[in-house]
Every structure is written in C-alpha cells, then in structure tokens.
PDB file of C-alpha atoms and ligand atoms in Angstrom:
ATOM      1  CA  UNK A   1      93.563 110.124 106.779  1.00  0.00           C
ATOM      2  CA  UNK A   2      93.329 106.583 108.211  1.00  0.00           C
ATOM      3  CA  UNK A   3      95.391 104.464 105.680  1.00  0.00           C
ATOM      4  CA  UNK A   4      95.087 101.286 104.680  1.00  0.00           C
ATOM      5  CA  UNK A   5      96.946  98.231 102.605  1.00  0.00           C
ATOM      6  CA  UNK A   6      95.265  95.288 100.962  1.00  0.00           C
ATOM      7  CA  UNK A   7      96.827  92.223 100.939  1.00  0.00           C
ATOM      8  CA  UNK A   8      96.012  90.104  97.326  1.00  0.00           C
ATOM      9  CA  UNK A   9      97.694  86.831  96.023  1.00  0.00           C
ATOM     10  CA  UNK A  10      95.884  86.289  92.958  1.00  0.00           C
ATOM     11  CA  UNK A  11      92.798  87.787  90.820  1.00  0.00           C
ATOM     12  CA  UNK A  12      92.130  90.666  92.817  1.00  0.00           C
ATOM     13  CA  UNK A  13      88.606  91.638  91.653  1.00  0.00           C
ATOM     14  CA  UNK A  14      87.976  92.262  95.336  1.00  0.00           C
ATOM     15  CA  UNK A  15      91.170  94.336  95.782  1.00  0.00           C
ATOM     16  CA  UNK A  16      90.041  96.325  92.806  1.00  0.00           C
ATOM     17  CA  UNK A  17      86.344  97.381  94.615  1.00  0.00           C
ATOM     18  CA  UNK A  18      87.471  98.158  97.437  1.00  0.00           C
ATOM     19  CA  UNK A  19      90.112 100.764  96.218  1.00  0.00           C
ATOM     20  CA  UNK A  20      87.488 102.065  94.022  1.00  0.00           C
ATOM     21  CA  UNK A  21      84.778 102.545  96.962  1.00  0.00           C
ATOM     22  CA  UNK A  22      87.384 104.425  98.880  1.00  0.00           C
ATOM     23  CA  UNK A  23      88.363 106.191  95.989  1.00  0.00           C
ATOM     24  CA  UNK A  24      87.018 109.984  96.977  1.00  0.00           C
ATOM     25  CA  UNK A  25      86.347 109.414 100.647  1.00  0.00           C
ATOM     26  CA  UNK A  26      87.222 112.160 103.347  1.00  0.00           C
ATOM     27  CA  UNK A  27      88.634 109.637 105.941  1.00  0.00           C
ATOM     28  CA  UNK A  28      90.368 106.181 104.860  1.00  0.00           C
ATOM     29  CA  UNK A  29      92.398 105.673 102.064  1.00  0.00           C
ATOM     30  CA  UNK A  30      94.186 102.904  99.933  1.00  0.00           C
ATOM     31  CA  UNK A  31      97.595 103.268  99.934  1.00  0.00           C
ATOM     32  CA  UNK A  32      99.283 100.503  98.348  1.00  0.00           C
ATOM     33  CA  UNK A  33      98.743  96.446  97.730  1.00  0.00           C
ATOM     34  CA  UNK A  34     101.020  94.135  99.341  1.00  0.00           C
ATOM     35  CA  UNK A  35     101.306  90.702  96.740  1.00  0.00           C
ATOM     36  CA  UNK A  36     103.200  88.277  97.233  1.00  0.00           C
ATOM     37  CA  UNK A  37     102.813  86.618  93.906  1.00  0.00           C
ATOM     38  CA  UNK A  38     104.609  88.370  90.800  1.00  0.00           C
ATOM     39  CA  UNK A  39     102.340  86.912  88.474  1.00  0.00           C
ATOM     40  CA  UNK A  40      99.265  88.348  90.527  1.00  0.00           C
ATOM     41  CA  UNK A  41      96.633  89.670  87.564  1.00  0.00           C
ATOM     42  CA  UNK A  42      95.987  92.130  90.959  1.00  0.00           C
ATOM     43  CA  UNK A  43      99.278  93.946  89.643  1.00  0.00           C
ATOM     44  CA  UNK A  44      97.544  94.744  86.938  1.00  0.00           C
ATOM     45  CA  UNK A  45      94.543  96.422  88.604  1.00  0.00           C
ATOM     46  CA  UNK A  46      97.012  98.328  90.747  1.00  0.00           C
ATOM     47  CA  UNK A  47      98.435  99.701  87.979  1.00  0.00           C
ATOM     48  CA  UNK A  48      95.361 101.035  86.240  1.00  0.00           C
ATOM     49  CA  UNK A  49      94.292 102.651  89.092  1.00  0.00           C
ATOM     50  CA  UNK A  50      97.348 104.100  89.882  1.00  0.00           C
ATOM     51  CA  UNK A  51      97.969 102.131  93.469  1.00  0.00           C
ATOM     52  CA  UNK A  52     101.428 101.649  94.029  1.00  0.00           C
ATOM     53  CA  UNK A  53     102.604  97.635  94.954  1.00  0.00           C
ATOM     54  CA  UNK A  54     104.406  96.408  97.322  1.00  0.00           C
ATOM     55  CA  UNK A  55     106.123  92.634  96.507  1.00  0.00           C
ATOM     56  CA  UNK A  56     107.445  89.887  98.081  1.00  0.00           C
ATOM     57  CA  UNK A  57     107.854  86.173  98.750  1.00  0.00           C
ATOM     58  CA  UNK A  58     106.189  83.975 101.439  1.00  0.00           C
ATOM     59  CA  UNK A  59     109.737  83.935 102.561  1.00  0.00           C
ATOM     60  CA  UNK A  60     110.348  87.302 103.263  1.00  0.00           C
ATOM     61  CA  UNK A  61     107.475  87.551 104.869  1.00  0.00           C
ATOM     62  CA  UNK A  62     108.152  84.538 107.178  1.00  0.00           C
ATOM     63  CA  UNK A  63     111.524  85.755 108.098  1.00  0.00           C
ATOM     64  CA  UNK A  64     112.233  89.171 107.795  1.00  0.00           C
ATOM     65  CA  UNK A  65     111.225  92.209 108.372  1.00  0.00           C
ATOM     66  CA  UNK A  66     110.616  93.560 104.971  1.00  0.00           C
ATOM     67  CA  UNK A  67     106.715  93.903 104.621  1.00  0.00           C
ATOM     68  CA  UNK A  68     106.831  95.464 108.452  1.00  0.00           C
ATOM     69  CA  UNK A  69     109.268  98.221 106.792  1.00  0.00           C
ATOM     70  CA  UNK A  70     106.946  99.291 103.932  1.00  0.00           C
ATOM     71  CA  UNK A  71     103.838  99.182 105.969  1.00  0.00           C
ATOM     72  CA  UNK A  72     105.841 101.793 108.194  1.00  0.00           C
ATOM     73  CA  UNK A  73     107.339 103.551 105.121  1.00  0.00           C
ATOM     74  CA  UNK A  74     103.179 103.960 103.837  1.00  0.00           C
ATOM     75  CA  UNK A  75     102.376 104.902 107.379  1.00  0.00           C
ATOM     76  CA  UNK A  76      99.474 101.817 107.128  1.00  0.00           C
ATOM     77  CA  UNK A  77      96.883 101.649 109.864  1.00  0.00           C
ATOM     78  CA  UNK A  78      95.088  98.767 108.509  1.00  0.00           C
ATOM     79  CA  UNK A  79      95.542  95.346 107.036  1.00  0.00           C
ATOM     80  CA  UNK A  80      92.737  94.411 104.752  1.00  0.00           C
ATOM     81  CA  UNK A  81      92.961  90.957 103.411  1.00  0.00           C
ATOM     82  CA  UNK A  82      91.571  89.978 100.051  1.00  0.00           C
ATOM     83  CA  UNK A  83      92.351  86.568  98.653  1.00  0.00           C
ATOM     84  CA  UNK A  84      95.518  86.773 100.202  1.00  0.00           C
ATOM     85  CA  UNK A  85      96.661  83.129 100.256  1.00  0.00           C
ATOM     86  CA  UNK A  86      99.689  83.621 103.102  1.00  0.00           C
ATOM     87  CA  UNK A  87      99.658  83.445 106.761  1.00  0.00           C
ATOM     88  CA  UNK A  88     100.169  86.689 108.133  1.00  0.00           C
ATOM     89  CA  UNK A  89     102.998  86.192 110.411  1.00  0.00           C
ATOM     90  CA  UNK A  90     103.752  86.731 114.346  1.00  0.00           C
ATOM     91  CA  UNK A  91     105.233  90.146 114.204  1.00  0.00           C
ATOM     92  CA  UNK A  92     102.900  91.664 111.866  1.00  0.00           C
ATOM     93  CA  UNK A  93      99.776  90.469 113.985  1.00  0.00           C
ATOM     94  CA  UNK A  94     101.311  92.197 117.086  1.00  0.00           C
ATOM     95  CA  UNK A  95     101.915  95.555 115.554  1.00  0.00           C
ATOM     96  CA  UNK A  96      98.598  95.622 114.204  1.00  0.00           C
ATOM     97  CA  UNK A  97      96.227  94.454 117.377  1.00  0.00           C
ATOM     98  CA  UNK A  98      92.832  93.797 116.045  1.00  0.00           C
ATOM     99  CA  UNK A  99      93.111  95.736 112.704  1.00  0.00           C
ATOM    100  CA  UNK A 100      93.473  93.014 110.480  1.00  0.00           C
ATOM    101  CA  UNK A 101      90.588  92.079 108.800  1.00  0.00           C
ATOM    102  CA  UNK A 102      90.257  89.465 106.232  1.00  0.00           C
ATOM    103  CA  UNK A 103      87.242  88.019 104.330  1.00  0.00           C
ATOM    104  CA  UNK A 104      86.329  84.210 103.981  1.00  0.00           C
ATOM    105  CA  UNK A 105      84.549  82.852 101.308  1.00  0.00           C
ATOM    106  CA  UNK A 106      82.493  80.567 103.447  1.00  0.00           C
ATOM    107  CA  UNK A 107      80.051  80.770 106.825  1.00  0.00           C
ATOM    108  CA  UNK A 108      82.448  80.388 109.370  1.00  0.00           C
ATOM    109  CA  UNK A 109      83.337  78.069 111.797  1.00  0.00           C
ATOM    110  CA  UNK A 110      82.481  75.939 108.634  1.00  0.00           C
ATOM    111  CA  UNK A 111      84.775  75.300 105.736  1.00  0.00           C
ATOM    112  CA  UNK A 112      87.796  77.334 107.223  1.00  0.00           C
ATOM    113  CA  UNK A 113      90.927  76.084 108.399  1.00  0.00           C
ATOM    114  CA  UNK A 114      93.979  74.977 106.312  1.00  0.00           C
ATOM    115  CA  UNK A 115      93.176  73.672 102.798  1.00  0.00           C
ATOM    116  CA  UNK A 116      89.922  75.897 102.968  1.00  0.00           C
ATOM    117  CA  UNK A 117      90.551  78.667 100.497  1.00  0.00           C
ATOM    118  CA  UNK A 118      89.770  79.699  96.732  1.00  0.00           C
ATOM    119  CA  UNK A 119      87.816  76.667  95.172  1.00  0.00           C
ATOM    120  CA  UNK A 120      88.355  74.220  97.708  1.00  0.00           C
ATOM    121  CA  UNK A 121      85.765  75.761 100.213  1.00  0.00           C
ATOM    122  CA  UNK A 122      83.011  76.298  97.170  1.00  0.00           C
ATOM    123  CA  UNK A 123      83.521  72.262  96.545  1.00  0.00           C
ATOM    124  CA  UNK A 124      83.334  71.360 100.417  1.00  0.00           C
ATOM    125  CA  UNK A 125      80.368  73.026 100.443  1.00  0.00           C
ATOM    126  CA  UNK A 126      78.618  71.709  97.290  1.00  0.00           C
ATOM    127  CA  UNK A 127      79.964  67.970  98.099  1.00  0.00           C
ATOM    128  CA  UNK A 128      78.121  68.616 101.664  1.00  0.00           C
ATOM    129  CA  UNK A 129      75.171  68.769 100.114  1.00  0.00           C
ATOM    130  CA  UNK A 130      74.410  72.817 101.859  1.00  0.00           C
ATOM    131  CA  UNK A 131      71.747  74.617 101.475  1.00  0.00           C
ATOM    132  CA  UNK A 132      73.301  77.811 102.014  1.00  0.00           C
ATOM    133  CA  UNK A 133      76.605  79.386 101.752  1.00  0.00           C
ATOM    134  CA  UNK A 134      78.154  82.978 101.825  1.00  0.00           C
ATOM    135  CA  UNK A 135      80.926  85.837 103.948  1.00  0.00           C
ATOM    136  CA  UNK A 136      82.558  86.009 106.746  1.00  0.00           C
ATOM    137  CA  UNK A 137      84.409  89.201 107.306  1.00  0.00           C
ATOM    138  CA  UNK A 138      86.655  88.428 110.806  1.00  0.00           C
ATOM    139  CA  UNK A 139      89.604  89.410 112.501  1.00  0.00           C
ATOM    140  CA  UNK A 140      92.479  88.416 111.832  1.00  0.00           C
ATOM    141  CA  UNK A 141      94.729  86.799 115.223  1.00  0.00           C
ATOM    142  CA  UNK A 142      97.352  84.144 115.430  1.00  0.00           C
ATOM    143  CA  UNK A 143      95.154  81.276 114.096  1.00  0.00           C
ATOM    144  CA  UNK A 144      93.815  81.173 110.825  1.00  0.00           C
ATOM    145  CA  UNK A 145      90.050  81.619 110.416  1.00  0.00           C
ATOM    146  CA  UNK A 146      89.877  82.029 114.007  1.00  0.00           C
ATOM    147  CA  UNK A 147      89.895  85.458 114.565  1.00  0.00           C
ATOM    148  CA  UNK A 148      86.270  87.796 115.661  1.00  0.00           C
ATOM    149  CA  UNK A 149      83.879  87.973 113.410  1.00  0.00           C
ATOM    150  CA  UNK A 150      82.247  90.882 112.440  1.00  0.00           C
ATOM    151  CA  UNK A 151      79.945  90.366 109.810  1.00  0.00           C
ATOM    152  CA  UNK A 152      77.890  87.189 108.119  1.00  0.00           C
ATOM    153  CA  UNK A 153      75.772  87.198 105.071  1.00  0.00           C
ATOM    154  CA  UNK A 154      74.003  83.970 103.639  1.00  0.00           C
ATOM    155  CA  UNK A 155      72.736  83.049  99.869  1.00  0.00           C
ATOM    156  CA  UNK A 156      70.942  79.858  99.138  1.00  0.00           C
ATOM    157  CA  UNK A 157      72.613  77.015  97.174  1.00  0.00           C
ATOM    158  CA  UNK A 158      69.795  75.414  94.680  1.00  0.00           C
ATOM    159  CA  UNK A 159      70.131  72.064  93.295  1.00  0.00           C
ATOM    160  CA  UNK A 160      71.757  73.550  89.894  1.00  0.00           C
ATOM    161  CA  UNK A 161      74.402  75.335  91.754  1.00  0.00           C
ATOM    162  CA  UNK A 162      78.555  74.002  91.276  1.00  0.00           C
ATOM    163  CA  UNK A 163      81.016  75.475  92.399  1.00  0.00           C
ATOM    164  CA  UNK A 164      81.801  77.748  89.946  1.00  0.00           C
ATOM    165  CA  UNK A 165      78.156  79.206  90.237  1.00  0.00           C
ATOM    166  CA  UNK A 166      78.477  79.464  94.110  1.00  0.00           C
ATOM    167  CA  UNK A 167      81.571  81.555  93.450  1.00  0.00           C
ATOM    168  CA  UNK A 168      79.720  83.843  91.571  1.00  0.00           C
ATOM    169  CA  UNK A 169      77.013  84.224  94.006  1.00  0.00           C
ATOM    170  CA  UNK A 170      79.804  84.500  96.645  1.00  0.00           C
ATOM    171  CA  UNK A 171      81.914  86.963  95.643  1.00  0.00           C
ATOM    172  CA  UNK A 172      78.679  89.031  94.550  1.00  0.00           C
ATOM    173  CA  UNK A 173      78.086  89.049  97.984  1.00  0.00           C
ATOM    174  CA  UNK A 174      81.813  89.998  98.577  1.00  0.00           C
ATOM    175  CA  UNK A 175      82.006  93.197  96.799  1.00  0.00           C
ATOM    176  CA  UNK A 176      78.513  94.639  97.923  1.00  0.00           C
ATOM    177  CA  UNK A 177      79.491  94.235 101.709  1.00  0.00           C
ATOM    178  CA  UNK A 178      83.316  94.182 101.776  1.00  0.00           C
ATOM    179  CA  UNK A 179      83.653  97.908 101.329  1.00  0.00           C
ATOM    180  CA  UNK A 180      81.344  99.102 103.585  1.00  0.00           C
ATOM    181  CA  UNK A 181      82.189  96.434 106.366  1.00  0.00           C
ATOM    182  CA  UNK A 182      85.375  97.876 106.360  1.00  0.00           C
ATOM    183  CA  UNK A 183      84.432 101.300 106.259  1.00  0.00           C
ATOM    184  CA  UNK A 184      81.919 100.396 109.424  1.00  0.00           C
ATOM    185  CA  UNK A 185      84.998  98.931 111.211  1.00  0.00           C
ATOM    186  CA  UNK A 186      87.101 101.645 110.806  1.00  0.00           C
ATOM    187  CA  UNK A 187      85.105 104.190 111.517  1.00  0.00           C
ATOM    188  CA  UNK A 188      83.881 103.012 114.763  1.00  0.00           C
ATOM    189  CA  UNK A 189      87.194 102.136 116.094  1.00  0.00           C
ATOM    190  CA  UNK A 190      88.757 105.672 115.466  1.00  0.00           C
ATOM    191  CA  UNK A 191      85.559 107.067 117.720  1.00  0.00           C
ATOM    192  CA  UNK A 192      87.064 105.191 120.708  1.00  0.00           C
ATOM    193  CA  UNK A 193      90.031 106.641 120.960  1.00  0.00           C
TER     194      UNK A 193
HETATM  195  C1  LIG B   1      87.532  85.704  97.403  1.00  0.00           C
HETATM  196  O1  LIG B   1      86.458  84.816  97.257  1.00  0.00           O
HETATM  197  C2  LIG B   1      87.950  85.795  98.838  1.00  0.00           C
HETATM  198  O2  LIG B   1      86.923  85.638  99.749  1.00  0.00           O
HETATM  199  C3  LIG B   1      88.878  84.641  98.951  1.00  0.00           C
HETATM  200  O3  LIG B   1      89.582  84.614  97.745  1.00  0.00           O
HETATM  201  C4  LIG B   1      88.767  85.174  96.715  1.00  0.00           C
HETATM  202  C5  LIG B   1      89.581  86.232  96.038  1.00  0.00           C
HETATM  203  O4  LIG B   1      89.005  86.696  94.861  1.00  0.00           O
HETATM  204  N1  LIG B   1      89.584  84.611 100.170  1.00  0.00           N
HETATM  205  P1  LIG B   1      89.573  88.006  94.176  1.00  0.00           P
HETATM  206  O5  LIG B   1      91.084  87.846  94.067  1.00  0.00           O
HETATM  207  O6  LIG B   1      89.214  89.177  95.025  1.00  0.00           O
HETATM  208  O7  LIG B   1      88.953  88.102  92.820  1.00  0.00           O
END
C-alpha cells in the first residue's frame, strides 16, 4: 500500500472526497489528516469516516519535529494538501522530494503567492475583471505556489458570477479532478522505481 496524509486547516469538503475516492482501492490509501486547527469542521469528517487525526500548531510545525514523527509513525509516502493554510516547512519538504502535492484555487502563476488563499484569490479574480478561473494541482517545493505543476483546468466567469459563485464552480472542479490527479501522480511515480 502506498500511504498517504492530507493536510486540512479548515472545511475540509475536499479532504472528505478524496478519502472517500480512495476508500476501496488496491494501491494508495488515506491514513490519517494532519490539522493544525482544533476547531477544523475537517475533524469532524475524519471522524465519521473513521480517519484517525493528527494535531498541531503552526508552531510545532515551525520548530519541531513533531508532524515529521507521526508521518514516520503512519509510515506516510505522500503529502496531499487540501486547504491547508500553513507553510510546509524546510525539513518536511526534504524528506518528502517531490511528493507533496497541493491544490490552488486559482490558474497559476496568477493569484498565488502570500495573501492568495481561501476567498481572497476568488475576489482578486472577480475585481480583475477575468474571464476565466479554475485548479492548479502543483508540487509542492520551498516557495509557495511555486512548485511543478501538474494539472490545469479552466471554467468561465460570466458577468453574474461573485465570489461566492466562483467558489462553487471552483471547488466543483476540485473534487472531480483532485482524486484522480492524485491517483495519476502516484501511480506513475511508483512505475519508475
Ligand atoms: C479549496 O478551494 C482549496 O483549493 C483551497 O482551500 C479550499 C479548501 O476547501 N486551497 P475545503 O476545506 O476542501 O472545503
């Protein structure tokens, strides 16, 4: 079994589809989410679908090696990022060499950076006046939104659109190619070895 951990801040809808894609398949599984954010509703989820959770603060992740341990204790292969509002630090980048991946909200190199996450991006995007929006699933490296990317997918922003509707469109797009990005990914870097 290839292994993985997701790494959720907040809501955790996408947290949630993911576990449940991979919930019967034959080569990766979800073994735990890693929150940093006790008030997460993505506790929840991991409860209900019986994930176990791993917690801590931005500070413990900064500065020790906590979250290193219990990705070693679940014997994690992969980092999958979803809404997971933290910088992954230095140590944790090197011991996982191109097997972080993370998903932005936004077409990337556009509306990433610092500041760019959650709402903010859906507002940059309808204050610039874009026609278009949608994913970018990348790699994760040393600077933020910065890393590979391996997958894009557009929808169209209409004239009635606001934020809150391009969210909706966005993370549609989210949960139909998340998954199976990942699963793509994964499977095609265990064939190299
Ligand atoms: C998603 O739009 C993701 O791209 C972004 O944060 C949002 C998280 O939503 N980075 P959820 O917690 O999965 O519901």
């Amino acid at each position: 079994m290839i292994n993985i951990a997701i790494f959720v801040s907040g809501n955790g809808s996408n947290a949630e589809n993911i576990t449940r894609y991979f919930q019967d398949h034959s080569q990766i599984k979800v073994k735990a989410f890693f929150c940093n954010n006790k008030e997460a509703y993505a506790l929840q989820r991991a409860k209900t679908l019986h994930i176990p959770t791993v917690l801590f603060s931005g500070k413990e992740l900064r500065e020790t090696e906590i979250v290193l341990d219990q990705l070693k204790k679940y014997n994690i292969h992969y980092l999958i990022l979803a809404g997971f509002m933290l910088k992954i630090p230095q140590n944790i980048i090197q011991q996982f060499p191109n097997r972080i991946l993370n998903i932005h909200p936004a077409l990337l190199p556009k509306y990433g950076g610092k500041g760019m996450y959650g709402m903010h991006v859906h507002e940059a995007v309808i204050n610039a006046r874009e026609n278009k929006s949608g994913i970018t699933i990348h790699l994760v490296n040393e600077n933020y939104d910065e890393g590979v990317i391996l997958f894009q997918q557009s929808c169209s922003i209409t004239s009635d659109d606001n934020p809150e509707s391009l969210a909706t469109k966005v993370h549609q797009l989210e949960y139909k190619h998340y998954p199976q990005e990942i699963e793509k990914f994964i499977i095609a870097d265990n064939k190299m070895i």
